[in-house]
Amino acid sequence: PVTVNDLDIDDIKAGLADGSILIVDVREPHEFAAGHIPGSVSRPLSRFDPADLPNEPGKKLVLSCAAGVRSLRALEFAQSAGLDVDSHYLGGFKDWAMRGEPVEQG
């Protein structure tokens, strides 16, 4: 069974503000380029490799996609590879953008 820690926008904003989380966006490259949460890194689900996940000491990885479906799949992949990754942004980028939060492009 997959261990899932659902984070909401308040968790995400707090974690970004204090530098305790790193957001891994698993949407496809064109989606990421069109707009993403500032500071997030792109690791598309279509070629997702748990070994390629960033490792930043002291930061918890939080997976994010458009609405929380692909991030769950990526959590499954990461955990079946033995990684200690259990958090995702439940609302995903759609929630972030809908609430008028800053969006990075490129």
PDB file of N, CA and C in Angstrom:
ATOM      1  N   PRO A   1       0.834  -1.216   0.000  1.00  0.00           N
ATOM      2  CA  PRO A   1       0.000   0.000   0.000  1.00  0.00           C
ATOM      3  C   PRO A   1       0.862   1.257   0.000  1.00  0.00           C
ATOM      4  N   VAL A   2       0.396   2.246  -0.721  1.00  0.00           N
ATOM      5  CA  VAL A   2       1.152   3.491  -0.825  1.00  0.00           C
ATOM      6  C   VAL A   2       0.820   4.392   0.366  1.00  0.00           C
ATOM      7  N   THR A   3       1.847   4.971   0.946  1.00  0.00           N
ATOM      8  CA  THR A   3       1.647   5.937   2.023  1.00  0.00           C
ATOM      9  C   THR A   3       1.502   7.314   1.387  1.00  0.00           C
ATOM     10  N   VAL A   4       0.377   7.978   1.667  1.00  0.00           N
ATOM     11  CA  VAL A   4       0.123   9.269   1.029  1.00  0.00           C
ATOM     12  C   VAL A   4      -0.147  10.346   2.065  1.00  0.00           C
ATOM     13  N   ASN A   5       0.619  11.407   1.965  1.00  0.00           N
ATOM     14  CA  ASN A   5       0.440  12.572   2.815  1.00  0.00           C
ATOM     15  C   ASN A   5      -0.081  13.702   1.921  1.00  0.00           C
ATOM     16  N   ASP A   6      -1.382  13.996   2.045  1.00  0.00           N
ATOM     17  CA  ASP A   6      -1.990  15.045   1.220  1.00  0.00           C
ATOM     18  C   ASP A   6      -1.690  16.415   1.806  1.00  0.00           C
ATOM     19  N   LEU A   7      -1.045  17.263   1.028  1.00  0.00           N
ATOM     20  CA  LEU A   7      -0.767  18.626   1.475  1.00  0.00           C
ATOM     21  C   LEU A   7      -1.704  19.593   0.763  1.00  0.00           C
ATOM     22  N   ASP A   8      -2.128  20.649   1.476  1.00  0.00           N
ATOM     23  CA  ASP A   8      -2.968  21.655   0.831  1.00  0.00           C
ATOM     24  C   ASP A   8      -2.140  22.914   0.587  1.00  0.00           C
ATOM     25  N   ILE A   9      -2.779  23.928   0.032  1.00  0.00           N
ATOM     26  CA  ILE A   9      -2.029  25.106  -0.378  1.00  0.00           C
ATOM     27  C   ILE A   9      -1.338  25.794   0.804  1.00  0.00           C
ATOM     28  N   ASP A  10      -1.941  25.742   1.976  1.00  0.00           N
ATOM     29  CA  ASP A  10      -1.304  26.366   3.139  1.00  0.00           C
ATOM     30  C   ASP A  10      -0.015  25.639   3.507  1.00  0.00           C
ATOM     31  N   ASP A  11      -0.040  24.302   3.430  1.00  0.00           N
ATOM     32  CA  ASP A  11       1.168  23.516   3.691  1.00  0.00           C
ATOM     33  C   ASP A  11       2.258  23.862   2.676  1.00  0.00           C
ATOM     34  N   ILE A  12       1.851  23.970   1.415  1.00  0.00           N
ATOM     35  CA  ILE A  12       2.803  24.247   0.338  1.00  0.00           C
ATOM     36  C   ILE A  12       3.438  25.626   0.538  1.00  0.00           C
ATOM     37  N   LYS A  13       2.595  26.632   0.788  1.00  0.00           N
ATOM     38  CA  LYS A  13       3.115  27.993   0.962  1.00  0.00           C
ATOM     39  C   LYS A  13       4.038  28.098   2.168  1.00  0.00           C
ATOM     40  N   ALA A  14       3.665  27.421   3.259  1.00  0.00           N
ATOM     41  CA  ALA A  14       4.505  27.448   4.462  1.00  0.00           C
ATOM     42  C   ALA A  14       5.851  26.777   4.190  1.00  0.00           C
ATOM     43  N   GLY A  15       5.793  25.619   3.512  1.00  0.00           N
ATOM     44  CA  GLY A  15       7.023  24.888   3.220  1.00  0.00           C
ATOM     45  C   GLY A  15       7.941  25.621   2.268  1.00  0.00           C
ATOM     46  N   LEU A  16       7.354  26.333   1.294  1.00  0.00           N
ATOM     47  CA  LEU A  16       8.168  27.125   0.371  1.00  0.00           C
ATOM     48  C   LEU A  16       8.763  28.322   1.100  1.00  0.00           C
ATOM     49  N   ALA A  17       7.964  28.924   1.978  1.00  0.00           N
ATOM     50  CA  ALA A  17       8.422  30.122   2.692  1.00  0.00           C
ATOM     51  C   ALA A  17       9.603  29.807   3.607  1.00  0.00           C
ATOM     52  N   ASP A  18       9.559  28.647   4.273  1.00  0.00           N
ATOM     53  CA  ASP A  18      10.654  28.347   5.197  1.00  0.00           C
ATOM     54  C   ASP A  18      11.716  27.419   4.590  1.00  0.00           C
ATOM     55  N   GLY A  19      11.548  27.112   3.302  1.00  0.00           N
ATOM     56  CA  GLY A  19      12.579  26.333   2.605  1.00  0.00           C
ATOM     57  C   GLY A  19      12.631  24.866   2.991  1.00  0.00           C
ATOM     58  N   SER A  20      11.526  24.353   3.581  1.00  0.00           N
ATOM     59  CA  SER A  20      11.561  22.962   4.061  1.00  0.00           C
ATOM     60  C   SER A  20      11.120  21.956   3.009  1.00  0.00           C
ATOM     61  N   ILE A  21      10.553  22.424   1.898  1.00  0.00           N
ATOM     62  CA  ILE A  21      10.098  21.494   0.862  1.00  0.00           C
ATOM     63  C   ILE A  21      10.673  21.854  -0.508  1.00  0.00           C
ATOM     64  N   LEU A  22      10.736  20.857  -1.364  1.00  0.00           N
ATOM     65  CA  LEU A  22      11.096  21.052  -2.762  1.00  0.00           C
ATOM     66  C   LEU A  22       9.980  20.422  -3.580  1.00  0.00           C
ATOM     67  N   ILE A  23       9.362  21.216  -4.439  1.00  0.00           N
ATOM     68  CA  ILE A  23       8.252  20.703  -5.241  1.00  0.00           C
ATOM     69  C   ILE A  23       8.772  20.089  -6.534  1.00  0.00           C
ATOM     70  N   VAL A  24       8.362  18.842  -6.761  1.00  0.00           N
ATOM     71  CA  VAL A  24       8.709  18.136  -7.988  1.00  0.00           C
ATOM     72  C   VAL A  24       7.438  18.047  -8.831  1.00  0.00           C
ATOM     73  N   ASP A  25       7.447  18.771  -9.948  1.00  0.00           N
ATOM     74  CA  ASP A  25       6.283  18.854 -10.833  1.00  0.00           C
ATOM     75  C   ASP A  25       6.364  17.715 -11.850  1.00  0.00           C
ATOM     76  N   VAL A  26       5.383  16.810 -11.832  1.00  0.00           N
ATOM     77  CA  VAL A  26       5.443  15.650 -12.718  1.00  0.00           C
ATOM     78  C   VAL A  26       4.586  15.810 -13.976  1.00  0.00           C
ATOM     79  N   ARG A  27       4.116  17.041 -14.227  1.00  0.00           N
ATOM     80  CA  ARG A  27       3.390  17.281 -15.478  1.00  0.00           C
ATOM     81  C   ARG A  27       4.378  17.239 -16.642  1.00  0.00           C
ATOM     82  N   GLU A  28       3.857  17.242 -17.851  1.00  0.00           N
ATOM     83  CA  GLU A  28       4.716  17.161 -19.033  1.00  0.00           C
ATOM     84  C   GLU A  28       5.439  18.500 -19.276  1.00  0.00           C
ATOM     85  N   PRO A  29       6.567  18.450 -20.005  1.00  0.00           N
ATOM     86  CA  PRO A  29       7.389  19.657 -20.178  1.00  0.00           C
ATOM     87  C   PRO A  29       6.623  20.865 -20.709  1.00  0.00           C
ATOM     88  N   HIS A  30       5.694  20.659 -21.645  1.00  0.00           N
ATOM     89  CA  HIS A  30       4.970  21.812 -22.189  1.00  0.00           C
ATOM     90  C   HIS A  30       4.055  22.437 -21.127  1.00  0.00           C
ATOM     91  N   GLU A  31       3.531  21.596 -20.233  1.00  0.00           N
ATOM     92  CA  GLU A  31       2.683  22.110 -19.156  1.00  0.00           C
ATOM     93  C   GLU A  31       3.529  22.920 -18.172  1.00  0.00           C
ATOM     94  N   PHE A  32       4.695  22.372 -17.845  1.00  0.00           N
ATOM     95  CA  PHE A  32       5.601  23.037 -16.909  1.00  0.00           C
ATOM     96  C   PHE A  32       6.036  24.386 -17.462  1.00  0.00           C
ATOM     97  N   ALA A  33       6.370  24.401 -18.771  1.00  0.00           N
ATOM     98  CA  ALA A  33       6.837  25.635 -19.405  1.00  0.00           C
ATOM     99  C   ALA A  33       5.749  26.703 -19.408  1.00  0.00           C
ATOM    100  N   ALA A  34       4.500  26.276 -19.563  1.00  0.00           N
ATOM    101  CA  ALA A  34       3.390  27.230 -19.626  1.00  0.00           C
ATOM    102  C   ALA A  34       3.141  27.893 -18.274  1.00  0.00           C
ATOM    103  N   GLY A  35       3.524  27.221 -17.203  1.00  0.00           N
ATOM    104  CA  GLY A  35       3.348  27.807 -15.883  1.00  0.00           C
ATOM    105  C   GLY A  35       3.541  26.783 -14.789  1.00  0.00           C
ATOM    106  N   HIS A  36       4.317  27.163 -13.768  1.00  0.00           N
ATOM    107  CA  HIS A  36       4.550  26.245 -12.651  1.00  0.00           C
ATOM    108  C   HIS A  36       4.747  27.024 -11.355  1.00  0.00           C
ATOM    109  N   ILE A  37       4.671  26.309 -10.247  1.00  0.00           N
ATOM    110  CA  ILE A  37       4.887  26.912  -8.942  1.00  0.00           C
ATOM    111  C   ILE A  37       6.351  27.347  -8.851  1.00  0.00           C
ATOM    112  N   PRO A  38       6.591  28.604  -8.487  1.00  0.00           N
ATOM    113  CA  PRO A  38       7.979  29.095  -8.431  1.00  0.00           C
ATOM    114  C   PRO A  38       8.873  28.197  -7.587  1.00  0.00           C
ATOM    115  N   GLY A  39      10.049  27.891  -8.133  1.00  0.00           N
ATOM    116  CA  GLY A  39      11.019  27.077  -7.412  1.00  0.00           C
ATOM    117  C   GLY A  39      10.862  25.582  -7.603  1.00  0.00           C
ATOM    118  N   SER A  40       9.783  25.173  -8.293  1.00  0.00           N
ATOM    119  CA  SER A  40       9.589  23.735  -8.491  1.00  0.00           C
ATOM    120  C   SER A  40      10.511  23.222  -9.594  1.00  0.00           C
ATOM    121  N   VAL A  41      10.764  21.916  -9.583  1.00  0.00           N
ATOM    122  CA  VAL A  41      11.604  21.295 -10.604  1.00  0.00           C
ATOM    123  C   VAL A  41      10.761  20.322 -11.417  1.00  0.00           C
ATOM    124  N   SER A  42      11.125  20.164 -12.670  1.00  0.00           N
ATOM    125  CA  SER A  42      10.343  19.341 -13.591  1.00  0.00           C
ATOM    126  C   SER A  42      10.902  17.928 -13.689  1.00  0.00           C
ATOM    127  N   ARG A  43      10.043  16.933 -13.417  1.00  0.00           N
ATOM    128  CA  ARG A  43      10.380  15.513 -13.604  1.00  0.00           C
ATOM    129  C   ARG A  43       9.136  14.839 -14.185  1.00  0.00           C
ATOM    130  N   PRO A  44       8.949  14.924 -15.521  1.00  0.00           N
ATOM    131  CA  PRO A  44       7.703  14.456 -16.151  1.00  0.00           C
ATOM    132  C   PRO A  44       7.396  12.979 -15.867  1.00  0.00           C
ATOM    133  N   LEU A  45       6.122  12.711 -15.582  1.00  0.00           N
ATOM    134  CA  LEU A  45       5.695  11.351 -15.266  1.00  0.00           C
ATOM    135  C   LEU A  45       5.933  10.402 -16.441  1.00  0.00           C
ATOM    136  N   SER A  46       5.851  10.902 -17.658  1.00  0.00           N
ATOM    137  CA  SER A  46       5.974  10.028 -18.830  1.00  0.00           C
ATOM    138  C   SER A  46       7.345   9.375 -18.905  1.00  0.00           C
ATOM    139  N   ARG A  47       8.338   9.985 -18.297  1.00  0.00           N
ATOM    140  CA  ARG A  47       9.667   9.365 -18.242  1.00  0.00           C
ATOM    141  C   ARG A  47      10.216   9.450 -16.825  1.00  0.00           C
ATOM    142  N   PHE A  48       9.310   9.204 -15.860  1.00  0.00           N
ATOM    143  CA  PHE A  48       9.647   9.339 -14.449  1.00  0.00           C
ATOM    144  C   PHE A  48      10.621   8.261 -13.993  1.00  0.00           C
ATOM    145  N   ASP A  49      11.736   8.693 -13.436  1.00  0.00           N
ATOM    146  CA  ASP A  49      12.730   7.769 -12.906  1.00  0.00           C
ATOM    147  C   ASP A  49      13.014   8.168 -11.460  1.00  0.00           C
ATOM    148  N   PRO A  50      12.576   7.332 -10.503  1.00  0.00           N
ATOM    149  CA  PRO A  50      12.793   7.676  -9.098  1.00  0.00           C
ATOM    150  C   PRO A  50      14.248   8.007  -8.791  1.00  0.00           C
ATOM    151  N   ALA A  51      15.169   7.370  -9.514  1.00  0.00           N
ATOM    152  CA  ALA A  51      16.595   7.613  -9.268  1.00  0.00           C
ATOM    153  C   ALA A  51      16.995   9.029  -9.663  1.00  0.00           C
ATOM    154  N   ASP A  52      16.173   9.661 -10.479  1.00  0.00           N
ATOM    155  CA  ASP A  52      16.485  10.993 -10.989  1.00  0.00           C
ATOM    156  C   ASP A  52      15.864  12.103 -10.124  1.00  0.00           C
ATOM    157  N   LEU A  53      15.192  11.707  -9.048  1.00  0.00           N
ATOM    158  CA  LEU A  53      14.600  12.726  -8.177  1.00  0.00           C
ATOM    159  C   LEU A  53      15.708  13.512  -7.488  1.00  0.00           C
ATOM    160  N   PRO A  54      15.505  14.825  -7.352  1.00  0.00           N
ATOM    161  CA  PRO A  54      16.530  15.632  -6.689  1.00  0.00           C
ATOM    162  C   PRO A  54      16.665  15.228  -5.225  1.00  0.00           C
ATOM    163  N   ASN A  55      17.875  15.364  -4.720  1.00  0.00           N
ATOM    164  CA  ASN A  55      18.113  15.071  -3.307  1.00  0.00           C
ATOM    165  C   ASN A  55      18.743  16.306  -2.679  1.00  0.00           C
ATOM    166  N   GLU A  56      17.937  17.065  -1.977  1.00  0.00           N
ATOM    167  CA  GLU A  56      18.451  18.242  -1.306  1.00  0.00           C
ATOM    168  C   GLU A  56      18.323  18.035   0.194  1.00  0.00           C
ATOM    169  N   PRO A  57      19.440  17.844   0.859  1.00  0.00           N
ATOM    170  CA  PRO A  57      19.411  17.579   2.298  1.00  0.00           C
ATOM    171  C   PRO A  57      18.587  18.629   3.043  1.00  0.00           C
ATOM    172  N   GLY A  58      17.741  18.150   3.945  1.00  0.00           N
ATOM    173  CA  GLY A  58      16.933  19.075   4.731  1.00  0.00           C
ATOM    174  C   GLY A  58      15.630  19.468   4.072  1.00  0.00           C
ATOM    175  N   LYS A  59      15.455  19.077   2.800  1.00  0.00           N
ATOM    176  CA  LYS A  59      14.204  19.407   2.118  1.00  0.00           C
ATOM    177  C   LYS A  59      13.391  18.154   1.873  1.00  0.00           C
ATOM    178  N   LYS A  60      12.093  18.266   2.116  1.00  0.00           N
ATOM    179  CA  LYS A  60      11.181  17.169   1.852  1.00  0.00           C
ATOM    180  C   LYS A  60      10.646  17.326   0.433  1.00  0.00           C
ATOM    181  N   LEU A  61      10.674  16.248  -0.336  1.00  0.00           N
ATOM    182  CA  LEU A  61      10.131  16.305  -1.692  1.00  0.00           C
ATOM    183  C   LEU A  61       8.611  16.234  -1.640  1.00  0.00           C
ATOM    184  N   VAL A  62       7.976  17.129  -2.394  1.00  0.00           N
ATOM    185  CA  VAL A  62       6.519  17.127  -2.522  1.00  0.00           C
ATOM    186  C   VAL A  62       6.201  17.039  -4.008  1.00  0.00           C
ATOM    187  N   LEU A  63       5.505  15.987  -4.398  1.00  0.00           N
ATOM    188  CA  LEU A  63       5.161  15.812  -5.808  1.00  0.00           C
ATOM    189  C   LEU A  63       3.898  16.596  -6.130  1.00  0.00           C
ATOM    190  N   SER A  64       3.870  17.160  -7.337  1.00  0.00           N
ATOM    191  CA  SER A  64       2.728  17.963  -7.746  1.00  0.00           C
ATOM    192  C   SER A  64       2.469  17.755  -9.228  1.00  0.00           C
ATOM    193  N   CYS A  65       1.185  17.796  -9.618  1.00  0.00           N
ATOM    194  CA  CYS A  65       0.835  17.714 -11.038  1.00  0.00           C
ATOM    195  C   CYS A  65      -0.233  18.760 -11.307  1.00  0.00           C
ATOM    196  N   ALA A  66      -1.179  18.466 -12.182  1.00  0.00           N
ATOM    197  CA  ALA A  66      -2.216  19.454 -12.472  1.00  0.00           C
ATOM    198  C   ALA A  66      -3.292  19.445 -11.389  1.00  0.00           C
ATOM    199  N   ALA A  67      -3.709  18.250 -10.974  1.00  0.00           N
ATOM    200  CA  ALA A  67      -4.824  18.186 -10.027  1.00  0.00           C
ATOM    201  C   ALA A  67      -4.688  17.087  -8.978  1.00  0.00           C
ATOM    202  N   GLY A  68      -3.535  16.413  -8.920  1.00  0.00           N
ATOM    203  CA  GLY A  68      -3.322  15.434  -7.863  1.00  0.00           C
ATOM    204  C   GLY A  68      -3.438  13.982  -8.274  1.00  0.00           C
ATOM    205  N   VAL A  69      -3.601  13.704  -9.578  1.00  0.00           N
ATOM    206  CA  VAL A  69      -3.727  12.325 -10.031  1.00  0.00           C
ATOM    207  C   VAL A  69      -2.358  11.748 -10.407  1.00  0.00           C
ATOM    208  N   ARG A  70      -1.647  12.452 -11.272  1.00  0.00           N
ATOM    209  CA  ARG A  70      -0.323  11.965 -11.690  1.00  0.00           C
ATOM    210  C   ARG A  70       0.676  11.974 -10.540  1.00  0.00           C
ATOM    211  N   SER A  71       0.518  12.926  -9.619  1.00  0.00           N
ATOM    212  CA  SER A  71       1.449  12.955  -8.487  1.00  0.00           C
ATOM    213  C   SER A  71       1.300  11.705  -7.628  1.00  0.00           C
ATOM    214  N   LEU A  72       0.086  11.169  -7.548  1.00  0.00           N
ATOM    215  CA  LEU A  72      -0.114   9.913  -6.815  1.00  0.00           C
ATOM    216  C   LEU A  72       0.589   8.749  -7.510  1.00  0.00           C
ATOM    217  N   ARG A  73       0.515   8.724  -8.831  1.00  0.00           N
ATOM    218  CA  ARG A  73       1.200   7.665  -9.581  1.00  0.00           C
ATOM    219  C   ARG A  73       2.704   7.754  -9.329  1.00  0.00           C
ATOM    220  N   ALA A  74       3.231   8.977  -9.352  1.00  0.00           N
ATOM    221  CA  ALA A  74       4.664   9.178  -9.136  1.00  0.00           C
ATOM    222  C   ALA A  74       5.057   8.753  -7.719  1.00  0.00           C
ATOM    223  N   LEU A  75       4.170   9.011  -6.748  1.00  0.00           N
ATOM    224  CA  LEU A  75       4.435   8.552  -5.376  1.00  0.00           C
ATOM    225  C   LEU A  75       4.567   7.038  -5.353  1.00  0.00           C
ATOM    226  N   GLU A  76       3.675   6.345  -6.072  1.00  0.00           N
ATOM    227  CA  GLU A  76       3.738   4.885  -6.137  1.00  0.00           C
ATOM    228  C   GLU A  76       5.078   4.425  -6.700  1.00  0.00           C
ATOM    229  N   PHE A  77       5.496   5.048  -7.795  1.00  0.00           N
ATOM    230  CA  PHE A  77       6.772   4.685  -8.421  1.00  0.00           C
ATOM    231  C   PHE A  77       7.924   4.897  -7.447  1.00  0.00           C
ATOM    232  N   ALA A  78       7.930   6.047  -6.788  1.00  0.00           N
ATOM    233  CA  ALA A  78       9.026   6.385  -5.874  1.00  0.00           C
ATOM    234  C   ALA A  78       9.088   5.407  -4.708  1.00  0.00           C
ATOM    235  N   GLN A  79       7.913   5.095  -4.154  1.00  0.00           N
ATOM    236  CA  GLN A  79       7.897   4.190  -3.002  1.00  0.00           C
ATOM    237  C   GLN A  79       8.245   2.761  -3.394  1.00  0.00           C
ATOM    238  N   SER A  80       7.815   2.333  -4.575  1.00  0.00           N
ATOM    239  CA  SER A  80       8.161   0.968  -4.974  1.00  0.00           C
ATOM    240  C   SER A  80       9.653   0.858  -5.276  1.00  0.00           C
ATOM    241  N   ALA A  81      10.306   2.009  -5.507  1.00  0.00           N
ATOM    242  CA  ALA A  81      11.759   2.017  -5.699  1.00  0.00           C
ATOM    243  C   ALA A  81      12.475   2.157  -4.360  1.00  0.00           C
ATOM    244  N   GLY A  82      11.697   2.196  -3.272  1.00  0.00           N
ATOM    245  CA  GLY A  82      12.307   2.232  -1.954  1.00  0.00           C
ATOM    246  C   GLY A  82      12.605   3.623  -1.422  1.00  0.00           C
ATOM    247  N   LEU A  83      12.092   4.647  -2.095  1.00  0.00           N
ATOM    248  CA  LEU A  83      12.358   6.013  -1.639  1.00  0.00           C
ATOM    249  C   LEU A  83      11.353   6.446  -0.575  1.00  0.00           C
ATOM    250  N   ASP A  84      11.824   7.313   0.303  1.00  0.00           N
ATOM    251  CA  ASP A  84      10.992   7.822   1.384  1.00  0.00           C
ATOM    252  C   ASP A  84      10.299   9.109   0.914  1.00  0.00           C
ATOM    253  N   VAL A  85       9.397   8.948  -0.033  1.00  0.00           N
ATOM    254  CA  VAL A  85       8.656  10.093  -0.574  1.00  0.00           C
ATOM    255  C   VAL A  85       7.173   9.794  -0.384  1.00  0.00           C
ATOM    256  N   ASP A  86       6.483  10.629   0.383  1.00  0.00           N
ATOM    257  CA  ASP A  86       5.081  10.309   0.663  1.00  0.00           C
ATOM    258  C   ASP A  86       4.140  11.500   0.512  1.00  0.00           C
ATOM    259  N   SER A  87       4.668  12.664   0.134  1.00  0.00           N
ATOM    260  CA  SER A  87       3.826  13.861   0.125  1.00  0.00           C
ATOM    261  C   SER A  87       3.525  14.344  -1.281  1.00  0.00           C
ATOM    262  N   HIS A  88       2.273  14.776  -1.469  1.00  0.00           N
ATOM    263  CA  HIS A  88       1.946  15.433  -2.731  1.00  0.00           C
ATOM    264  C   HIS A  88       0.967  16.570  -2.459  1.00  0.00           C
ATOM    265  N   TYR A  89       0.922  17.486  -3.429  1.00  0.00           N
ATOM    266  CA  TYR A  89       0.039  18.642  -3.349  1.00  0.00           C
ATOM    267  C   TYR A  89      -1.303  18.197  -3.903  1.00  0.00           C
ATOM    268  N   LEU A  90      -2.262  18.022  -2.997  1.00  0.00           N
ATOM    269  CA  LEU A  90      -3.558  17.459  -3.354  1.00  0.00           C
ATOM    270  C   LEU A  90      -4.259  18.235  -4.459  1.00  0.00           C
ATOM    271  N   GLY A  91      -4.204  19.557  -4.431  1.00  0.00           N
ATOM    272  CA  GLY A  91      -4.903  20.355  -5.441  1.00  0.00           C
ATOM    273  C   GLY A  91      -4.103  20.553  -6.709  1.00  0.00           C
ATOM    274  N   GLY A  92      -2.793  20.425  -6.582  1.00  0.00           N
ATOM    275  CA  GLY A  92      -1.923  20.585  -7.734  1.00  0.00           C
ATOM    276  C   GLY A  92      -1.902  22.002  -8.292  1.00  0.00           C
ATOM    277  N   PHE A  93      -1.329  22.102  -9.491  1.00  0.00           N
ATOM    278  CA  PHE A  93      -1.129  23.416 -10.090  1.00  0.00           C
ATOM    279  C   PHE A  93      -2.440  24.161 -10.339  1.00  0.00           C
ATOM    280  N   LYS A  94      -3.491  23.421 -10.673  1.00  0.00           N
ATOM    281  CA  LYS A  94      -4.780  24.090 -10.925  1.00  0.00           C
ATOM    282  C   LYS A  94      -5.253  24.845  -9.687  1.00  0.00           C
ATOM    283  N   ASP A  95      -5.098  24.220  -8.528  1.00  0.00           N
ATOM    284  CA  ASP A  95      -5.486  24.855  -7.273  1.00  0.00           C
ATOM    285  C   ASP A  95      -4.625  26.099  -7.024  1.00  0.00           C
ATOM    286  N   TRP A  96      -3.326  25.941  -7.220  1.00  0.00           N
ATOM    287  CA  TRP A  96      -2.366  27.034  -7.009  1.00  0.00           C
ATOM    288  C   TRP A  96      -2.722  28.248  -7.880  1.00  0.00           C
ATOM    289  N   ALA A  97      -2.919  27.995  -9.171  1.00  0.00           N
ATOM    290  CA  ALA A  97      -3.191  29.085 -10.108  1.00  0.00           C
ATOM    291  C   ALA A  97      -4.565  29.707  -9.856  1.00  0.00           C
ATOM    292  N   MET A  98      -5.536  28.859  -9.549  1.00  0.00           N
ATOM    293  CA  MET A  98      -6.899  29.328  -9.332  1.00  0.00           C
ATOM    294  C   MET A  98      -6.967  30.294  -8.144  1.00  0.00           C
ATOM    295  N   ARG A  99      -6.074  30.090  -7.179  1.00  0.00           N
ATOM    296  CA  ARG A  99      -6.069  30.937  -5.995  1.00  0.00           C
ATOM    297  C   ARG A  99      -5.228  32.193  -6.176  1.00  0.00           C
ATOM    298  N   GLY A 100      -4.733  32.391  -7.405  1.00  0.00           N
ATOM    299  CA  GLY A 100      -4.024  33.622  -7.709  1.00  0.00           C
ATOM    300  C   GLY A 100      -2.598  33.689  -7.175  1.00  0.00           C
ATOM    301  N   GLU A 101      -2.011  32.524  -6.911  1.00  0.00           N
ATOM    302  CA  GLU A 101      -0.632  32.517  -6.437  1.00  0.00           C
ATOM    303  C   GLU A 101       0.319  32.783  -7.597  1.00  0.00           C
ATOM    304  N   PRO A 102       1.548  33.238  -7.291  1.00  0.00           N
ATOM    305  CA  PRO A 102       2.507  33.545  -8.367  1.00  0.00           C
ATOM    306  C   PRO A 102       2.852  32.318  -9.199  1.00  0.00           C
ATOM    307  N   VAL A 103       3.026  32.524 -10.498  1.00  0.00           N
ATOM    308  CA  VAL A 103       3.327  31.446 -11.429  1.00  0.00           C
ATOM    309  C   VAL A 103       4.566  31.815 -12.228  1.00  0.00           C
ATOM    310  N   GLU A 104       5.476  30.870 -12.316  1.00  0.00           N
ATOM    311  CA  GLU A 104       6.684  31.050 -13.131  1.00  0.00           C
ATOM    312  C   GLU A 104       6.460  30.405 -14.488  1.00  0.00           C
ATOM    313  N   GLN A 105       7.081  30.988 -15.513  1.00  0.00           N
ATOM    314  CA  GLN A 105       6.998  30.383 -16.851  1.00  0.00           C
ATOM    315  C   GLN A 105       8.379  30.063 -17.355  1.00  0.00           C
ATOM    316  N   GLY A 106       8.415  29.166 -18.359  1.00  0.00           N
ATOM    317  CA  GLY A 106       9.692  28.818 -18.963  1.00  0.00           C
ATOM    318  C   GLY A 106      10.239  27.500 -18.442  1.00  0.00           C
TER     319      GLY A 106
END
